[in-house]
PDB file of C-alpha atoms in Angstrom:
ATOM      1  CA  UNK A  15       0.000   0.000   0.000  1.00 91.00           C
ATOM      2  CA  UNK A  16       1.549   3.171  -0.780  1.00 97.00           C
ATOM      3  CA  UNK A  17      -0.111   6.852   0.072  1.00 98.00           C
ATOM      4  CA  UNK A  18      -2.679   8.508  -3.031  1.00 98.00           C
ATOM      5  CA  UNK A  19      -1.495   5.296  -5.352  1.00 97.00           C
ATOM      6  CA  UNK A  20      -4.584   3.710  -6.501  1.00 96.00           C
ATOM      7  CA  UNK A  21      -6.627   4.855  -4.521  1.00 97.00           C
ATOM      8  CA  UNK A  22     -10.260   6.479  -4.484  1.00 96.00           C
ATOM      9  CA  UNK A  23      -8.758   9.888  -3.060  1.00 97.00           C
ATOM     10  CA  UNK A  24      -6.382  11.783  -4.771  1.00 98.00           C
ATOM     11  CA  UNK A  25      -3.841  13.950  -2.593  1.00 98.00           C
ATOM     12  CA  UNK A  26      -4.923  17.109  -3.704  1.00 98.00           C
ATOM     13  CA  UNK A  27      -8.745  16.355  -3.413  1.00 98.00           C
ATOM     14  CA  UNK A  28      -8.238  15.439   0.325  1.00 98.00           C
ATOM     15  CA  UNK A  29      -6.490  18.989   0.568  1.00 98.00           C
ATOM     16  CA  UNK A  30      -9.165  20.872  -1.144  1.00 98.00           C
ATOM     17  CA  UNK A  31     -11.764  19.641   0.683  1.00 98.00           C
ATOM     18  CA  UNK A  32     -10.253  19.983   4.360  1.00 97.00           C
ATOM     19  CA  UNK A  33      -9.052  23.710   3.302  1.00 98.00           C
ATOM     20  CA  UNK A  34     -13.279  23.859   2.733  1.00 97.00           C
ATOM     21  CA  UNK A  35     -13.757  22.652   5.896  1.00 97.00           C
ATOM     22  CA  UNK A  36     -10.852  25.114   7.003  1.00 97.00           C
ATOM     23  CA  UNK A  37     -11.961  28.045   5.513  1.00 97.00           C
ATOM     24  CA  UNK A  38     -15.482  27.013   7.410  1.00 96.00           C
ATOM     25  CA  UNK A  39     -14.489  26.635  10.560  1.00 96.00           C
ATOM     26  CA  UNK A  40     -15.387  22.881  10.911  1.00 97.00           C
ATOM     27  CA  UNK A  41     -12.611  21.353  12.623  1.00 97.00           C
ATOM     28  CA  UNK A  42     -14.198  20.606  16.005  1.00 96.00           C
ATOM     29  CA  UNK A  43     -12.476  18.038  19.134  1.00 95.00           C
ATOM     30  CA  UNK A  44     -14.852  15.675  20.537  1.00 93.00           C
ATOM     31  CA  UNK A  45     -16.897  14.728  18.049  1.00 92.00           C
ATOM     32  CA  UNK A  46     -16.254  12.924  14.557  1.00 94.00           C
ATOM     33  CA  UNK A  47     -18.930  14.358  12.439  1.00 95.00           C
ATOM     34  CA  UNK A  48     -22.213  16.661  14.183  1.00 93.00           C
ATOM     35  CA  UNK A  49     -23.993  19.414  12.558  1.00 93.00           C
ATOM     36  CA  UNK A  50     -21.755  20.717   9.872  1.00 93.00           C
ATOM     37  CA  UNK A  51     -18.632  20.003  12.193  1.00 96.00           C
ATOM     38  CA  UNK A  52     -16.009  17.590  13.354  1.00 96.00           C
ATOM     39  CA  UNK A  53     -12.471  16.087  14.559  1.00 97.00           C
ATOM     40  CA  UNK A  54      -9.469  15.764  11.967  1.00 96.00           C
ATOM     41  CA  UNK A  55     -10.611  12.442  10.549  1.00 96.00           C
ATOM     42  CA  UNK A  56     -14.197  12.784  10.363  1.00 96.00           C
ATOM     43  CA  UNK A  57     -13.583  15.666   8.383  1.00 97.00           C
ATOM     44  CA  UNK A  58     -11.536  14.002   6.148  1.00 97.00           C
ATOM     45  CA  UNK A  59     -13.829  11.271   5.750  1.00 96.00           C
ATOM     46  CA  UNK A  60     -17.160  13.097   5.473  1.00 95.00           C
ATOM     47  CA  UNK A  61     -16.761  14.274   1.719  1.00 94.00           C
ATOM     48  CA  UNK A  62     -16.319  10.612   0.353  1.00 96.00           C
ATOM     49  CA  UNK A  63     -18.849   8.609   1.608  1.00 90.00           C
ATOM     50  CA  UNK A  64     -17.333   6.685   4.535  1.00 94.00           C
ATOM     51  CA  UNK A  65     -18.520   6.596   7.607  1.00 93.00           C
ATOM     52  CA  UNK A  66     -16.610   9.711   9.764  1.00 91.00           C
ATOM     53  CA  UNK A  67     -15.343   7.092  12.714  1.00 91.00           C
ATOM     54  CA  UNK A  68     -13.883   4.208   9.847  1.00 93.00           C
ATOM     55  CA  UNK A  69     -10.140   5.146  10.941  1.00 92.00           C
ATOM     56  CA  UNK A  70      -9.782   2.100   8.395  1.00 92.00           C
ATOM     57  CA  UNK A  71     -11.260   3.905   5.557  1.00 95.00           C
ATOM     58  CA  UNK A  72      -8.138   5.721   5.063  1.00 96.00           C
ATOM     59  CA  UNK A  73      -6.603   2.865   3.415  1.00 96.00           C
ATOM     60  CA  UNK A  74      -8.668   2.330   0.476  1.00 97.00           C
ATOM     61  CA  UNK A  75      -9.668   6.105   0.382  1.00 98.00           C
ATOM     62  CA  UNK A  76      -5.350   7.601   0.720  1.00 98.00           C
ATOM     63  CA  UNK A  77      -3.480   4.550   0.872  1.00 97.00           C
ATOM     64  CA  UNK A  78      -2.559   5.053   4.485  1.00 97.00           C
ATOM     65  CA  UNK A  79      -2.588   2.776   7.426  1.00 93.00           C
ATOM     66  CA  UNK A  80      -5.217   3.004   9.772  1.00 91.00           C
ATOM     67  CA  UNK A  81      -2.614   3.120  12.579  1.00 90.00           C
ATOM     68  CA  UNK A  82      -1.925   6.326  11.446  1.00 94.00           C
ATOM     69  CA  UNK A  83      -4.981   7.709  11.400  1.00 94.00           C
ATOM     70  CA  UNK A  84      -5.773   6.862  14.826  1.00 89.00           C
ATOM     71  CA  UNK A  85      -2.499   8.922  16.113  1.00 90.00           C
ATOM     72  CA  UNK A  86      -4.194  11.709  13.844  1.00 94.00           C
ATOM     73  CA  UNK A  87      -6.995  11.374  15.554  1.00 93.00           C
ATOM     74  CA  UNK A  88      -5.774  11.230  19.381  1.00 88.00           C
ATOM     75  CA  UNK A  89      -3.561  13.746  18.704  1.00 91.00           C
ATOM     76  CA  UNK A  90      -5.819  16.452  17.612  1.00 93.00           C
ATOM     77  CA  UNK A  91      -8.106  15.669  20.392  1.00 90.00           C
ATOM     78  CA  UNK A  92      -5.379  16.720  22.729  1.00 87.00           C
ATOM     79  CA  UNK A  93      -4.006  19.557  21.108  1.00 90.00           C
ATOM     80  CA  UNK A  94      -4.728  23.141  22.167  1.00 90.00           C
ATOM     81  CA  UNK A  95      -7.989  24.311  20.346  1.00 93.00           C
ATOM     82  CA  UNK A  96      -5.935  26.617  17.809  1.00 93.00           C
ATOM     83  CA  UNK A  97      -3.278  24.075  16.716  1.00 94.00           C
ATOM     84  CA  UNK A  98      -5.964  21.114  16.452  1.00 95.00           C
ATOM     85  CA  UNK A  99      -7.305  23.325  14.060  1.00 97.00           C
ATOM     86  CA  UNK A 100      -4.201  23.192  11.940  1.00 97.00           C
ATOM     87  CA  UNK A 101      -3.488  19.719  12.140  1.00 97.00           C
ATOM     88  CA  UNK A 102      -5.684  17.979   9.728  1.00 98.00           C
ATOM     89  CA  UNK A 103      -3.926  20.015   6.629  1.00 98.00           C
ATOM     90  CA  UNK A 104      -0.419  19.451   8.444  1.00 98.00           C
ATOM     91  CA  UNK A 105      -0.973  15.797   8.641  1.00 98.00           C
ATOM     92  CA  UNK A 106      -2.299  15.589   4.979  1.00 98.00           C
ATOM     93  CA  UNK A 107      -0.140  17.586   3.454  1.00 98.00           C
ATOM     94  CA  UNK A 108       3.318  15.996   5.182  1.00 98.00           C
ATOM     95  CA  UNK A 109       2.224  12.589   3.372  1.00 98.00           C
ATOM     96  CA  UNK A 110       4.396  12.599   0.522  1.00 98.00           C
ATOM     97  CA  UNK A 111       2.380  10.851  -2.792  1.00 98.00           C
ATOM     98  CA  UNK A 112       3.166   7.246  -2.713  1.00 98.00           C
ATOM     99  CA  UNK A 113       5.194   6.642   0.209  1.00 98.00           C
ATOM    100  CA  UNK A 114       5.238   3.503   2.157  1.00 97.00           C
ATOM    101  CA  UNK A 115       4.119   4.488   5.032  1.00 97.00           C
ATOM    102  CA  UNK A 116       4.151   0.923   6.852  1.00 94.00           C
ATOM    103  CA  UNK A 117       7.266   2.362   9.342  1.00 96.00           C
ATOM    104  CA  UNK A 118       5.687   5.603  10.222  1.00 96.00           C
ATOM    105  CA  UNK A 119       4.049   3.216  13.608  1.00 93.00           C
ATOM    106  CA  UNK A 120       7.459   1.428  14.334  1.00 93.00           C
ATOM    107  CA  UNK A 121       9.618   4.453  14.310  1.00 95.00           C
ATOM    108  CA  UNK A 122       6.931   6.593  15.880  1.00 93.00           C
ATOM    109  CA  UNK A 123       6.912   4.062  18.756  1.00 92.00           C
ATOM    110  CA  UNK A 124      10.201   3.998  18.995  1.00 94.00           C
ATOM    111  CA  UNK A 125      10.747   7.882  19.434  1.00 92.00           C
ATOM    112  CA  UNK A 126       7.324   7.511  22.043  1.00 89.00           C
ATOM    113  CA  UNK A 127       9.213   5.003  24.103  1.00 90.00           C
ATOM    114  CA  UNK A 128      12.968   5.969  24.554  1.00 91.00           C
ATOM    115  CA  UNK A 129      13.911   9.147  23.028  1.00 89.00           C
ATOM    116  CA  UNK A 130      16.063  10.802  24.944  1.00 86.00           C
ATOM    117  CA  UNK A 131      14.219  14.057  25.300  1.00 81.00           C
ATOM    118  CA  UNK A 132      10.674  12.627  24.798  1.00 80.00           C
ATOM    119  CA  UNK A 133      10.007   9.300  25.486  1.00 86.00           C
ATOM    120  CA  UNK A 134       8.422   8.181  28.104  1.00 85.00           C
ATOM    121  CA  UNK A 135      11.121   5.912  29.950  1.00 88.00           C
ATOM    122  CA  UNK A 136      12.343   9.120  31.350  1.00 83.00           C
ATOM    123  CA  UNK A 137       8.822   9.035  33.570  1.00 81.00           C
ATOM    124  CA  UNK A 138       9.386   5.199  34.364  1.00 81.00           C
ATOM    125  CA  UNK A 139      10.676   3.625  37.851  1.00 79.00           C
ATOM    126  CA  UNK A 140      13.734   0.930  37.135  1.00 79.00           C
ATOM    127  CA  UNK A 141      11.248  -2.294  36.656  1.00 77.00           C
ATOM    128  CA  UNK A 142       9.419  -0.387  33.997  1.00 81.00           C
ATOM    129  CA  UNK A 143      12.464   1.397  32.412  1.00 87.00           C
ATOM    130  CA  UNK A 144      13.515  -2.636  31.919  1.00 88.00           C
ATOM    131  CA  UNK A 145      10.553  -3.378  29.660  1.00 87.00           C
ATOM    132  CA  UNK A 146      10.024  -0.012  28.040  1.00 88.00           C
ATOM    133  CA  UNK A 147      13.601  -0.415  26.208  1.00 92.00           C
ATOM    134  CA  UNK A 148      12.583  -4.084  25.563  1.00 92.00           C
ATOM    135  CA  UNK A 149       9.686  -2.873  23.536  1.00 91.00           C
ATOM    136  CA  UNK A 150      11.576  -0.435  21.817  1.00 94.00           C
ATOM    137  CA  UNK A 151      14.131  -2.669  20.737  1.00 95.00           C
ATOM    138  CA  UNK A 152      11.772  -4.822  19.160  1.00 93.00           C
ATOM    139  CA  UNK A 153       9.795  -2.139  17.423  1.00 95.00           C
ATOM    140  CA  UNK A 154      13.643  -1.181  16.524  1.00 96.00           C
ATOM    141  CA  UNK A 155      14.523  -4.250  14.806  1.00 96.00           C
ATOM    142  CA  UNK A 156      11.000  -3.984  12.361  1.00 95.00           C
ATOM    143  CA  UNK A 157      12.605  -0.504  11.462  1.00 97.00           C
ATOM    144  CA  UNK A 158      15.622  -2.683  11.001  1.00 97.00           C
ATOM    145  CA  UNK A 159      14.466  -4.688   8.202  1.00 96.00           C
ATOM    146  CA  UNK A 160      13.974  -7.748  10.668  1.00 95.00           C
ATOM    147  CA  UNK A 161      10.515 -10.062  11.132  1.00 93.00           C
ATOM    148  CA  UNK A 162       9.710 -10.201  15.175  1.00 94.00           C
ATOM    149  CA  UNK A 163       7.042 -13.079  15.263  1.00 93.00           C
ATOM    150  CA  UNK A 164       4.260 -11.511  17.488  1.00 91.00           C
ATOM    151  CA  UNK A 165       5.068 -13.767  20.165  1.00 94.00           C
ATOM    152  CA  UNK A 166       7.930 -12.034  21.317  1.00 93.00           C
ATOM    153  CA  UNK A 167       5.480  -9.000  21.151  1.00 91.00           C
ATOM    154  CA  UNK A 168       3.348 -10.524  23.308  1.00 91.00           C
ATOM    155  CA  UNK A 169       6.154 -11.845  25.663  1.00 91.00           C
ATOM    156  CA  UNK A 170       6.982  -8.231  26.191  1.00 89.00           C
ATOM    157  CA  UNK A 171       3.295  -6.948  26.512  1.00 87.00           C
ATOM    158  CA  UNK A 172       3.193  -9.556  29.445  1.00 86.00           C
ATOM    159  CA  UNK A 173       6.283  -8.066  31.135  1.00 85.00           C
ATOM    160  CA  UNK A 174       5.225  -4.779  30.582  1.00 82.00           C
ATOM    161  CA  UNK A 175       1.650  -6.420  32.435  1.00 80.00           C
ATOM    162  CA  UNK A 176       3.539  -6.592  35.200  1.00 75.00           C
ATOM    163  CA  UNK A 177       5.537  -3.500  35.355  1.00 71.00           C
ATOM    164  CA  UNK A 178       2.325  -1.577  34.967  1.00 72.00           C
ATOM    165  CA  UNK A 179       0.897  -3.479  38.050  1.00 71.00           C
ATOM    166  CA  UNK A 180       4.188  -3.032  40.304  1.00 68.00           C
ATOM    167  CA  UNK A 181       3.857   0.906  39.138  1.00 64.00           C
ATOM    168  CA  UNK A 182       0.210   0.967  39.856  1.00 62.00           C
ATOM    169  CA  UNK A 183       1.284   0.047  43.435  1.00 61.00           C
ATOM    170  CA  UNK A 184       3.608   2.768  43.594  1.00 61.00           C
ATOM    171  CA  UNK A 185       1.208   5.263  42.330  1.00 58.00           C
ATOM    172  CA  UNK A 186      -1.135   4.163  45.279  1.00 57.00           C
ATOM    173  CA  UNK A 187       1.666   4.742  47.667  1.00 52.00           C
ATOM    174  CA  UNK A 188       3.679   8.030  46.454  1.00 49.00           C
ATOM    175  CA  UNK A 189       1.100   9.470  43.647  1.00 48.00           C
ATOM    176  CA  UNK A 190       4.264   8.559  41.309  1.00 62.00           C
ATOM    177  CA  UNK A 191       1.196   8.711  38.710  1.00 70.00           C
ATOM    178  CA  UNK A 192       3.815   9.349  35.465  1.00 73.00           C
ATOM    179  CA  UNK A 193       5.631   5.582  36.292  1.00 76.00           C
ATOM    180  CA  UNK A 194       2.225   3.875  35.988  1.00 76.00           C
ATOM    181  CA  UNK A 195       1.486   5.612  32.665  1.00 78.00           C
ATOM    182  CA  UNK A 196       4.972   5.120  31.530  1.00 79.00           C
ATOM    183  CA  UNK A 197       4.522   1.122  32.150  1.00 79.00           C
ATOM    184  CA  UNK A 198       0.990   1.545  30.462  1.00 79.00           C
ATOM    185  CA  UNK A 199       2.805   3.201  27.128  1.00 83.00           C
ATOM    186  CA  UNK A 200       5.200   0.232  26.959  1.00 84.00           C
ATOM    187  CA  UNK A 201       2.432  -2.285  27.352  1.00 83.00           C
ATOM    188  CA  UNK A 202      -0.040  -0.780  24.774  1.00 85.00           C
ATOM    189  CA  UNK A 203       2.525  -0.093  22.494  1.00 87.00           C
ATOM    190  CA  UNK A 204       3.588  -3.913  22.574  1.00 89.00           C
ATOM    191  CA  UNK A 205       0.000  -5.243  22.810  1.00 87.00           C
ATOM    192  CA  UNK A 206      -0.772  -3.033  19.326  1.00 89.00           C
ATOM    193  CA  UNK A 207       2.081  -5.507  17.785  1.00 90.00           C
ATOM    194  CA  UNK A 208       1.032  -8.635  19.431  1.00 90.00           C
ATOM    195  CA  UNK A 209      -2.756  -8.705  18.450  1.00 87.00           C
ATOM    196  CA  UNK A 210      -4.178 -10.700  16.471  1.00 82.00           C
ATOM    197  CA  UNK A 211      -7.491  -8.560  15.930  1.00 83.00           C
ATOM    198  CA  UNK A 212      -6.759  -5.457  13.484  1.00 81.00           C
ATOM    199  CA  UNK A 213      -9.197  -3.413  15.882  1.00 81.00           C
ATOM    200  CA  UNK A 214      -7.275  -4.170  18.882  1.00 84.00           C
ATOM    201  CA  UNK A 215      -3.840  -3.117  17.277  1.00 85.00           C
ATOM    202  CA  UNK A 216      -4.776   0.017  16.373  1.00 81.00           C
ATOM    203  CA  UNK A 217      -6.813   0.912  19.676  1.00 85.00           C
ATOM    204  CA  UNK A 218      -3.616  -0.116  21.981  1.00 85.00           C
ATOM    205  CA  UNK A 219      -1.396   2.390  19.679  1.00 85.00           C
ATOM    206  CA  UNK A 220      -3.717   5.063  20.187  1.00 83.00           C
ATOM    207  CA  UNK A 221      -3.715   4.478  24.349  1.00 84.00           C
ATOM    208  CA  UNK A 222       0.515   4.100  23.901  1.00 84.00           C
ATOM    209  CA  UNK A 223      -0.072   7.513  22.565  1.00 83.00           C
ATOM    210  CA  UNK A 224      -2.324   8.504  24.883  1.00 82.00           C
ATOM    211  CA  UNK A 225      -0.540   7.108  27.863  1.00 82.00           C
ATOM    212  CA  UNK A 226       2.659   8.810  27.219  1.00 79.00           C
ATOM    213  CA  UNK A 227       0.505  11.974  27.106  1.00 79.00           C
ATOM    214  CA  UNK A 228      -0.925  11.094  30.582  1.00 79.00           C
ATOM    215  CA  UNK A 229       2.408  10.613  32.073  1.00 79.00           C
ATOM    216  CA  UNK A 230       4.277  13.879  30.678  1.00 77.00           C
ATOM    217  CA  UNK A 231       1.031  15.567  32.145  1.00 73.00           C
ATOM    218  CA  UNK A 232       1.222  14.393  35.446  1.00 70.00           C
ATOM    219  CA  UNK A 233       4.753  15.174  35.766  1.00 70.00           C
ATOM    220  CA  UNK A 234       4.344  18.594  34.422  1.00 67.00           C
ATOM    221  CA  UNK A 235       1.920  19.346  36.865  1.00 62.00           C
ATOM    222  CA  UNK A 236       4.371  17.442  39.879  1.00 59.00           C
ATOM    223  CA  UNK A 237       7.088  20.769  38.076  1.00 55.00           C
ATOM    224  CA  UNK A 238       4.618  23.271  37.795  1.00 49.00           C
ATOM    225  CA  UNK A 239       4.718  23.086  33.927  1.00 52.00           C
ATOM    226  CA  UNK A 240       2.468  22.828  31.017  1.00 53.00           C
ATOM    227  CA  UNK A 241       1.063  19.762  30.495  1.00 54.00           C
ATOM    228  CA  UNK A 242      -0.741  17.157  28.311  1.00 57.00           C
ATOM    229  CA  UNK A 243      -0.750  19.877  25.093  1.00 66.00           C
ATOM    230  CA  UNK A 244       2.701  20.054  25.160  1.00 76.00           C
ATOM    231  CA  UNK A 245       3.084  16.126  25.219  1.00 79.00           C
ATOM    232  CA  UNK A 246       0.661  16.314  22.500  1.00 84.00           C
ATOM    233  CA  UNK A 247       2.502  19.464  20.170  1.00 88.00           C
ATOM    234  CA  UNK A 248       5.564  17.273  20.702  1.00 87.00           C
ATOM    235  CA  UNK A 249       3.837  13.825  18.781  1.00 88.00           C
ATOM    236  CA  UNK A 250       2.510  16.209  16.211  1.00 92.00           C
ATOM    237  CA  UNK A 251       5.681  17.309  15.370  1.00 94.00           C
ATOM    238  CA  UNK A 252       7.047  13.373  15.409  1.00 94.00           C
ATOM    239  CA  UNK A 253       4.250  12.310  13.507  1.00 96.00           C
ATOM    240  CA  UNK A 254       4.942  15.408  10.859  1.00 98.00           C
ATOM    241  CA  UNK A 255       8.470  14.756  10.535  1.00 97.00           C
ATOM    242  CA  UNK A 256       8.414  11.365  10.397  1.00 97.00           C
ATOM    243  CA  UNK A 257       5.563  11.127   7.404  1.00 98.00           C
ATOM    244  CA  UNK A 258       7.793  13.934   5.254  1.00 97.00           C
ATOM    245  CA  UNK A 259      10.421  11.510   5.598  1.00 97.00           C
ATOM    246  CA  UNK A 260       8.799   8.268   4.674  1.00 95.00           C
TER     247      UNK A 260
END
């Protein structure tokens, strides 16, 4: 599958039609598609027939994966107002005309676990920090070139079960909230290889996402700093960069 190759949707008809919705306002969080209005991807699903919460009609309609367009979609519900806005025609527009886009999710997750100045093992207590680089290193060897059977996907989605307990325990005890989430992030992000069910995937990416978000929040508010929409500006940018580049 490669982006606006044989598809339904052109590039540049996707583009016209969310600088319509643009140019009218639409772009609204918390909703997909309600009176004239809605979130990044029901807008750009609304003017081709598919149903505006099918994160899988992006395949058939732009040629890209579904994965993707469920970080599009969590990510503009936790931007602030005037960037979410924006997004839709920054994510569309940063997809370059057929790309493989299949490593966009690998080397997104990668980034979302262990950056040095992002990721979320820099939230995690030592047990976690263990299984959060053990997930990255097998999303790392898919960007590789290398096929990880899901089983050692699941192996680490198991460890990363337990890591999220022992943190959850922690949390309880010294409202070390950002550890939990951290664990969470690791485990998603490994459960979204491991599973078998397409739907499952692609909702445990979108709560790795979401986790990290929840952890960078909670220990921005333990420094007095901004928050969740700065964890989010940050993924946008990832997301951006790494779609130009594909």
């Amino acid at each position: 599958m490669r982006a606006f190759t044989d598809t339904k949707v052109t590039k540049a008809a996707l583009i016209s039609s969310l600088e319509a919705h643009a140019a009218n306002d639409a772009f609204r969080q918390g909703r997909y598609w309600e009176d004239g209005k809605g979130c990044a991807v029901g807008c750009s699903l609304h003017d081709f027939g598919a149903r505006t919460n099918d994160h899988g009609a992006y395949e058939p309609l732009f040629g890209i994966p579904r994965i993707l367009a469920r970080l599009e979609d969590s990510i503009f519900e936790g931007l602030p107002v005037e960037q979410a806005k924006l997004w839709p025609l920054r994510f569309a527009r940063a997809v370059p005309e057929g790309a493989d886009l299949s490593l966009v999710w690998p080397k997104f997750a990668v980034w979302l676990l262990v950056d040095k100045d992002y990721g979320v093992v820099k939230f995690a207590n030592e047990k976690s920090k263990l299984t959060i680089e053990a997930v990255a290193a097998l999303y790392q060897r898919v960007v590789d070139g290398e096929k990880v059977d899901k089983k050692e996907f699941a192996a680490a989605a198991a460890a990363a079960t337990d890591a999220t307990d022992a943190a959850d325990a922690a949390a309880a005890a010294d409202a070390a909230y950002a550890a939990y989430a951290a664990a969470y992030a690791a485990y998603a992000a490994a459960y979204a290889a491991a599973a078998a069910d397409a739907a499952a995937a692609y909702a445990a990416a979108d709560a790795a996402a979401a986790a990290y978000a929840a952890a960078a929040a909670y220990a921005a508010y333990r420094n007095g700093e901004g928050g969740r929409g700065v964890a989010r500006i940050g993924q946008a940018d990832k997301l951006i960069e790494l779609l130009a580049a594909a």
